[in-house]
Short mmCIF file of C-alpha atoms and ligand atoms in Angstrom, two decimals:
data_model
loop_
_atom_site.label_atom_id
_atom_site.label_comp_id
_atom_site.label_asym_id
_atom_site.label_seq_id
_atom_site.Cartn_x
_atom_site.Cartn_y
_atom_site.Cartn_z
CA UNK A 54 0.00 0.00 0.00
CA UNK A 55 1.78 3.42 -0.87
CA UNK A 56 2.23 5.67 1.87
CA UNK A 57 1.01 9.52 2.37
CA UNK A 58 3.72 12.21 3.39
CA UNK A 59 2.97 14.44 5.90
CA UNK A 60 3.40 17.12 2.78
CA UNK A 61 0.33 15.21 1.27
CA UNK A 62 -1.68 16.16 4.44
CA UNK A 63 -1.35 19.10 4.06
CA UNK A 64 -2.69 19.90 0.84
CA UNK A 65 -6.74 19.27 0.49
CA UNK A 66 -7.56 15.74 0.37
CA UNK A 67 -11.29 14.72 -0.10
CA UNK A 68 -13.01 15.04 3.05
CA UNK A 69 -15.96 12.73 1.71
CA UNK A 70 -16.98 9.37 0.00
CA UNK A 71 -13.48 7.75 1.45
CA UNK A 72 -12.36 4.86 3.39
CA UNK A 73 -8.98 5.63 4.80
CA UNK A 74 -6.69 3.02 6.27
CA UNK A 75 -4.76 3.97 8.79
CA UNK A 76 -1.72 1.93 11.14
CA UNK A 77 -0.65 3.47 14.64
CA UNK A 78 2.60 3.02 14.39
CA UNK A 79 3.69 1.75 17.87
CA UNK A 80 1.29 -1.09 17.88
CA UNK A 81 0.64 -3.51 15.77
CA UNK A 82 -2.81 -2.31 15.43
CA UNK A 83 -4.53 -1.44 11.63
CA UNK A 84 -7.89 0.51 11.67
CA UNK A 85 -10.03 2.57 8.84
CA UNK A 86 -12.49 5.64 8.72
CA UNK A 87 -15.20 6.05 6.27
CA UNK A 88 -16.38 8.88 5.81
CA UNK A 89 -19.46 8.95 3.16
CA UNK A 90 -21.39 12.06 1.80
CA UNK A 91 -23.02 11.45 -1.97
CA UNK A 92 -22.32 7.69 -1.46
CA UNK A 93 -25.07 7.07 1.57
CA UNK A 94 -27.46 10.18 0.85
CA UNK A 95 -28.17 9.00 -3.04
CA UNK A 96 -28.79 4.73 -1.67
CA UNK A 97 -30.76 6.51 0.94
CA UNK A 98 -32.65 9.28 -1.32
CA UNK A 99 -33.87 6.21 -3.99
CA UNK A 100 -35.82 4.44 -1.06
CA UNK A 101 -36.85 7.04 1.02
CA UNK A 102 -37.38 4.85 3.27
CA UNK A 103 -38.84 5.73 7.03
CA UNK A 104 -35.92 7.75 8.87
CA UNK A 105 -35.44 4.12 11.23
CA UNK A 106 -34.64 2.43 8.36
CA UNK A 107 -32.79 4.56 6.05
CA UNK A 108 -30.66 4.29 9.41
CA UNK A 109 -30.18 0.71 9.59
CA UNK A 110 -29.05 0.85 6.16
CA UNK A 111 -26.58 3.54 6.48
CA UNK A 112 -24.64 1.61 9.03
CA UNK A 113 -24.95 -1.41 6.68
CA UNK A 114 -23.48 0.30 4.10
CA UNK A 115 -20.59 2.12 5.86
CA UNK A 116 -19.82 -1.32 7.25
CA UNK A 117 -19.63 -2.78 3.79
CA UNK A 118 -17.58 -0.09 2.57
CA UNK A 119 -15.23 -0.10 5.92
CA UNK A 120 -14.81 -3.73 5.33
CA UNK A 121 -15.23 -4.04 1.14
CA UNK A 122 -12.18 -1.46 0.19
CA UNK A 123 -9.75 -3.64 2.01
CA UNK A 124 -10.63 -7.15 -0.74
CA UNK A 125 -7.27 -7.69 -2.70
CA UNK A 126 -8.79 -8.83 -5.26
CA UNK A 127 -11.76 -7.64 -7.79
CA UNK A 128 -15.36 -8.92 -6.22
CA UNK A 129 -17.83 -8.09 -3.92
CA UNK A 130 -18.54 -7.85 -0.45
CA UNK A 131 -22.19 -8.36 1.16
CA UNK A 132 -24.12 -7.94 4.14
CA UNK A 133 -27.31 -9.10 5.00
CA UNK A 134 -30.01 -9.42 7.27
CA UNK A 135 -32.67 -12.02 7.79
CA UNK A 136 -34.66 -11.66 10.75
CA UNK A 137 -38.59 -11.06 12.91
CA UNK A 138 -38.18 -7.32 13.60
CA UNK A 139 -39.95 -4.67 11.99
CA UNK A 140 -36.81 -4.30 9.37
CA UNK A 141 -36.76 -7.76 8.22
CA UNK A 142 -34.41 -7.67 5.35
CA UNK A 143 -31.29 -5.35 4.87
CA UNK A 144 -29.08 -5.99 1.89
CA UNK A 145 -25.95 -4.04 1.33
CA UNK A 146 -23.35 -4.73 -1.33
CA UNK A 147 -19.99 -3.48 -2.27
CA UNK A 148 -18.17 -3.91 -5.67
CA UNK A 149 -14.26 -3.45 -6.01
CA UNK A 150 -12.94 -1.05 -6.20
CA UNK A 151 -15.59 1.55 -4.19
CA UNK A 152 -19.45 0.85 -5.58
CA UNK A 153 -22.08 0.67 -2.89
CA UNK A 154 -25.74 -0.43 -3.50
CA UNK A 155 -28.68 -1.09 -0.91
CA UNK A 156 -31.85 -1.91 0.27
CA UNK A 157 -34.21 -2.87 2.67
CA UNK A 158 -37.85 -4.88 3.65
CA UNK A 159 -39.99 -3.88 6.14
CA UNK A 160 -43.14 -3.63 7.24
CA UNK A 161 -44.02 -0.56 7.67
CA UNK A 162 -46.70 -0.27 10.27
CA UNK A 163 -44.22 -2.02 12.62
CA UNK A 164 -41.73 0.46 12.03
CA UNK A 165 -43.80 3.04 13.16
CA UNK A 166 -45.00 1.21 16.26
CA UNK A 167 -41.37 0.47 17.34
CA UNK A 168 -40.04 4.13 16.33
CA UNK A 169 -41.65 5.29 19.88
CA UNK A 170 -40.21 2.54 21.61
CA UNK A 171 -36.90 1.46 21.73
CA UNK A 172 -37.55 -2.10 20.51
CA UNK A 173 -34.87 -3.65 18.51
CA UNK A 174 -35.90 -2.77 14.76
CA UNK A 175 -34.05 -6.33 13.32
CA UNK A 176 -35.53 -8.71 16.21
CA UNK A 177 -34.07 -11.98 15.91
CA UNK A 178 -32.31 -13.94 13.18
CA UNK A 179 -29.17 -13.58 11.41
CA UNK A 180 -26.60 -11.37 9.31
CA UNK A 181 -24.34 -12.56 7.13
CA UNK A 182 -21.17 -11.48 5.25
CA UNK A 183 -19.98 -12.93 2.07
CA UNK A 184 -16.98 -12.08 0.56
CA UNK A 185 -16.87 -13.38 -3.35
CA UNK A 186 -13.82 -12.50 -5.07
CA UNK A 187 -14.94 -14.75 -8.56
CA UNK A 188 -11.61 -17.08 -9.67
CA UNK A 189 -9.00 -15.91 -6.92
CA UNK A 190 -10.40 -17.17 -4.46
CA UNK A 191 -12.83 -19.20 -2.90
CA UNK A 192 -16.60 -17.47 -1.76
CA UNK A 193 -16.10 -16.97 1.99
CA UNK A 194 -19.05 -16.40 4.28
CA UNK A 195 -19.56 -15.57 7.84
CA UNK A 196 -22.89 -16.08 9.88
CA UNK A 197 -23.38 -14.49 13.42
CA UNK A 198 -27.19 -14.16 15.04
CA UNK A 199 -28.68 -11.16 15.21
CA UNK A 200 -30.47 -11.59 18.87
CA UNK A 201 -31.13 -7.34 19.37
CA UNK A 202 -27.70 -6.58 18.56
CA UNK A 203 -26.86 -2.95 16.52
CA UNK A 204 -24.49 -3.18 13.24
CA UNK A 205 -21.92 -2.53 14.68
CA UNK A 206 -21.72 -5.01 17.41
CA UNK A 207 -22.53 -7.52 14.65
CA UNK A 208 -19.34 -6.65 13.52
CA UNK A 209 -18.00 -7.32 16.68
CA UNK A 210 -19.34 -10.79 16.81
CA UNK A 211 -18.49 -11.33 13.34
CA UNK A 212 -14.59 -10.98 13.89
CA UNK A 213 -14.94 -12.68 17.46
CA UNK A 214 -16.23 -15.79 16.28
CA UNK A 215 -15.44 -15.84 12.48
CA UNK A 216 -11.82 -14.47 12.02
CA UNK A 217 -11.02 -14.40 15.97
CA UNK A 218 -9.47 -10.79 15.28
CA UNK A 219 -9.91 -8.60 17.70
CA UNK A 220 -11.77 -5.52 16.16
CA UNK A 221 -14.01 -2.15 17.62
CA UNK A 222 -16.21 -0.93 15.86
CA UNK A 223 -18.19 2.36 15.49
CA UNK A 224 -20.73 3.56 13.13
CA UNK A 225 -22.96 6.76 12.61
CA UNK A 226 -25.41 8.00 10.58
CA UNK A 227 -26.69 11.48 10.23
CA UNK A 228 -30.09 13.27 8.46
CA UNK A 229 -28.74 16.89 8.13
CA UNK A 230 -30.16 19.59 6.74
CA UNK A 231 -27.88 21.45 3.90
CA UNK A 232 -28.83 24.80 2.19
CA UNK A 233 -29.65 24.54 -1.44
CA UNK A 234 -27.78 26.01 -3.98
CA UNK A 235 -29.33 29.61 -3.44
CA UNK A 236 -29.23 29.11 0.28
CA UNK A 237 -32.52 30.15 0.66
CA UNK A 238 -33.97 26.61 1.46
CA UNK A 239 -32.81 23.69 2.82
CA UNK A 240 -32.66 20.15 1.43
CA UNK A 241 -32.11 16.72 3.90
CA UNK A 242 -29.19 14.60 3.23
CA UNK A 243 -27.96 11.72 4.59
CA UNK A 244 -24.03 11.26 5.77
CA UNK A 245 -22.66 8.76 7.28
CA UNK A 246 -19.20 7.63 9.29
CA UNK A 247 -17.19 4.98 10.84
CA UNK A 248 -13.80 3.55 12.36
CA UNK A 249 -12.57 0.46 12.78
CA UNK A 250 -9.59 -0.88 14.72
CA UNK A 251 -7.93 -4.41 14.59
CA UNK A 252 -5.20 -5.98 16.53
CA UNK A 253 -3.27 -8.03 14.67
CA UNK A 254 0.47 -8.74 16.16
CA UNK A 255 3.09 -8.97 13.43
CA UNK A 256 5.33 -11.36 15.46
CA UNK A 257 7.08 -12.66 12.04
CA UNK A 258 8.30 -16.22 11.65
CA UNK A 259 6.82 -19.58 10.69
CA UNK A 260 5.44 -20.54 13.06
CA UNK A 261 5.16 -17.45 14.87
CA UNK A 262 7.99 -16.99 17.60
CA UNK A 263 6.45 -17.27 21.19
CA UNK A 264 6.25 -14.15 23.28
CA UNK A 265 7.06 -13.43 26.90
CA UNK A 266 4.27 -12.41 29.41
CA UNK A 267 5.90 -8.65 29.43
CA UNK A 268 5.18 -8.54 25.63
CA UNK A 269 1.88 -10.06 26.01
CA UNK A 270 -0.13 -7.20 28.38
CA UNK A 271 2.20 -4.98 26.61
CA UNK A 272 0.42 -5.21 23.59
CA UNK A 273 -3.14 -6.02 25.67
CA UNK A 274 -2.03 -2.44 27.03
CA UNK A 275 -1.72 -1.14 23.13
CA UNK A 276 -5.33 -2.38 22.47
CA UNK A 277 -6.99 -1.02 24.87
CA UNK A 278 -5.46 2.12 24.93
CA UNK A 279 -6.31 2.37 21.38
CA UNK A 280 -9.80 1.10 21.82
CA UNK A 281 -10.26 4.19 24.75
CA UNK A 282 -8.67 6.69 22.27
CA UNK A 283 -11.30 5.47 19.81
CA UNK A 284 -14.13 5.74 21.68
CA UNK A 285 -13.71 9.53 22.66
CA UNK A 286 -15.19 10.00 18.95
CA UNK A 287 -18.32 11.58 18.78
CA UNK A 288 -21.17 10.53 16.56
CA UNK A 289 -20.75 13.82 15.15
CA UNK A 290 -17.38 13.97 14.79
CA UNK A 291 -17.53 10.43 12.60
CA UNK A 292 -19.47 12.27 9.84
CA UNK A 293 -18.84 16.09 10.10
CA UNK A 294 -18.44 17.32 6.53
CA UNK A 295 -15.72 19.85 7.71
CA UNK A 296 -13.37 17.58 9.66
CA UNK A 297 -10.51 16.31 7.70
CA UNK A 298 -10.38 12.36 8.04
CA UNK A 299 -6.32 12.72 8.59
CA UNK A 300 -7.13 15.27 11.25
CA UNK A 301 -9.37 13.21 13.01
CA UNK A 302 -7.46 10.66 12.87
CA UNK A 303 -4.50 12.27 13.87
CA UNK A 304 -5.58 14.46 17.12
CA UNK A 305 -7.07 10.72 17.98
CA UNK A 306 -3.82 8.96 18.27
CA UNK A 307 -0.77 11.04 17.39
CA UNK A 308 0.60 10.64 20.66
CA UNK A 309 1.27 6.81 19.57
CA UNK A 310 1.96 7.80 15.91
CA UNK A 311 -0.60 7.18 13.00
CA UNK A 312 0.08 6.36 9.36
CA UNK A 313 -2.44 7.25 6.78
CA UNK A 314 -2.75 5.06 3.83
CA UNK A 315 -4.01 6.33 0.43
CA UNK A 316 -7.61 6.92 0.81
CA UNK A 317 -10.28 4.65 -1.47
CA UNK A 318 -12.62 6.76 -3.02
CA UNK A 319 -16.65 5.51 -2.63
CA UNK A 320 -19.11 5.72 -4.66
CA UNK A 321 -23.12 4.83 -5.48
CA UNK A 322 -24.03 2.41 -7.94
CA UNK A 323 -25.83 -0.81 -9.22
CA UNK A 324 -24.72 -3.65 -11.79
CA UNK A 325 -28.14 -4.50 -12.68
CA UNK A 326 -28.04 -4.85 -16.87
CA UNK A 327 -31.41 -5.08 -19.42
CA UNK A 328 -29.26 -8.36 -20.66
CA UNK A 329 -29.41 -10.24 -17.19
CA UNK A 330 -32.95 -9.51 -16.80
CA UNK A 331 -34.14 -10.80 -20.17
CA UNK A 332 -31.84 -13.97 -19.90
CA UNK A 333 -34.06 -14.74 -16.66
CA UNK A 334 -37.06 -13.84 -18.66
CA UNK A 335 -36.71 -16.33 -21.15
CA UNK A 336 -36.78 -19.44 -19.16
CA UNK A 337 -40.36 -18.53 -19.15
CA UNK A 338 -42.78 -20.37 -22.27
CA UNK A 339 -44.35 -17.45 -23.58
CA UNK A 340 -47.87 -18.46 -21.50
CA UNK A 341 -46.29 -17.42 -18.82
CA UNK A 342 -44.78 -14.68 -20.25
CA UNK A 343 -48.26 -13.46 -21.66
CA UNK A 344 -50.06 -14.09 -17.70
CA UNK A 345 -46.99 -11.50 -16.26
CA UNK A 346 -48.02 -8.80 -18.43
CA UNK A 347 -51.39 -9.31 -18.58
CA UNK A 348 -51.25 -7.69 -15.34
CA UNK A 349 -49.64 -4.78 -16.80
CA UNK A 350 -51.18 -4.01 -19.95
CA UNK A 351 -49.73 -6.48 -21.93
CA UNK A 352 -45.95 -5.33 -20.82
CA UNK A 353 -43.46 -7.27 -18.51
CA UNK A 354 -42.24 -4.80 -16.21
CA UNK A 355 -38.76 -5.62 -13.98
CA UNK A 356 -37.74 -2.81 -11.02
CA UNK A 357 -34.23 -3.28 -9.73
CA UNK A 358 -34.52 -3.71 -5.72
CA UNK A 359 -31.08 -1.87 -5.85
CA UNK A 360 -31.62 1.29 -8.15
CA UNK A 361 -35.14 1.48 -9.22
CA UNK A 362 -34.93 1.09 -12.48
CA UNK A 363 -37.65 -0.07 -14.36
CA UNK A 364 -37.08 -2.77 -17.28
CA UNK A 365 -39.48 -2.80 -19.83
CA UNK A 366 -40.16 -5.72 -22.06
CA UNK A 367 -42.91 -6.94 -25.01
CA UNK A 368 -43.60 -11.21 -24.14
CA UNK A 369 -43.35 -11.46 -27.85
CA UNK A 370 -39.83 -10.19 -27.98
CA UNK A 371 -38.77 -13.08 -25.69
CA UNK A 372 -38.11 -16.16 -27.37
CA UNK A 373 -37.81 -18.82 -25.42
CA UNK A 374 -33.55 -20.08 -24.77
ZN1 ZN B 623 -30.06 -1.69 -10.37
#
């Protein structure tokens, strides 16, 4: 990974739509910030989903993009929820090298009903995370239960039990509202934010060398230092469009020494194609073809979950593979 000069800090990175790896240098401990602007607000804006959920999501997302930018390879990385709350689906994908996509099920007059309480809007069930990197290597996923947890403690459980790394985990989403372009009015858009921390010793050898009890609460010392540091971030703070991810990150833990990595830049998309959709379309005979669009005035019409966009197609058109 190429490394950032301090003279690079200086000048104006982008402040939004990043994930930014970071080492503290003393440690052995690797971390990232996201910080997403555009990214979140236009998933977000295509749903308009109830505030709750729109929520949910924009943890999901920031998660996928906190975890997604750091695949070696091209591919994807998903979340997703299955579960009995009110929210009962969240999907949330990210394609190399920064594309984020999302959505959500729910029943809305749950929703409501729970927004007044402070009922757990997932309930029970599970989230998984699937990381599928296509010939280099192998479709990997993890599966920890749900049980009232947020997103971020999901993540917790995920590296507990699944990659037994330690990790911390924050996320934050914010509804803000920004003037418009005359400043007379304002518009509501959605930002979000997150860091991540991970210990993970570089003792070096094969197989690694054993370490002496000194060493050992030394570095237990490290992590929870760093874990302390971490959590004096404010929700705020995470996704403030003014504050500079470096500076954050830097009046966070400069007193052990932090390396900034080149940042990722994020953004909002789908891979949904008119070609996939009519390839599933013709496995249909055309009686079936002619009962879907008899529906809707003799057209077949296919919305992508992801970006709303609405495929059009005429049965006759669709021969049969
Ligand atoms: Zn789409």
């Amino acid at each position: 990974m190429p490394e950032v000069s301090a003279l690079d800090l200086l000048r104006d990175g982008p402040k939004d739509d990043v994930v930014v790896p970071f080492k503290i240098e003393t440690a052995d401990i690797r971390g990232r910030f996201v910080r997403l602007g555009d990214a979140v607000d236009q998933v977000l804006r295509i749903h308009d989903y109830p505030e709750p959920v729109s929520r949910l999501l924009g943890e999901a997302l920031t998660l996928v993009a906190m975890l997604g930018s750091s695949l070696k390879f091209d591919g994807t990385f998903s979340l997703q929820t299955r579960s009995d709350g009110p929210v009962k689906m969240l999907v949330a994908d990210f394609f190399t090298p920064g594309i984020l996509r999302g959505y959500a099920a729910y029943d809305e007059t749950a929703v409501e009903k729970a927004a007044g309480s402070n009922e757990n809007l997932l309930g029970k069930g599970h989230l998984a995370l699937t990381v599928d990197q296509g010939t280099e290597t192998e479709r990997y996923q993890g599966v920890v239960e749900l049980a009232g947890q947020t997103i971020a403690e999901c993540a917790h459980k995920y590296f507990h039990q699944s990659e037994q790394i330690e990790t911390s985990v924050m996320l934050s989403v914010a509804g803000l509202f920004q003037p418009t372009a005359r400043g007379a009015a304002f518009e509501s858009v959605w930002r979000a934010g997150g860091i991540m921390i991970q210990n993970l010793p570089e003792l070096g050898g094969d197989p690694p060398r054993p370490i002496s009890r000194r060493e050992r609460e030394e570095m237990e010392d490290q992590w929870r230092r760093a874990g302390l540091l971490m959590q004096t971030v404010s929700d705020d703070e995470l996704t403030d469009p003014t504050l500079k991810p470096e500076d954050l990150l830097y009046s966070l833990f400069h007193e052990d020494g932090v390396r900034v990595f080149t940042a990722v830049p994020i953004q909002s998309g789908c891979r949904c194609e008119r070609e996939r959709v009519e390839h599933v379309l013709r496995k249909y005979d055309q009686v079936e073809l002619k009962d879907m669009a008899a529906e809707d005035g003799g057209v077949i019409r296919v919305t992508c979950e992801f970006c709303k966009t609405v495929y059009e197609f005429d049965p006759a058109d669709l021969e049969q593979d």
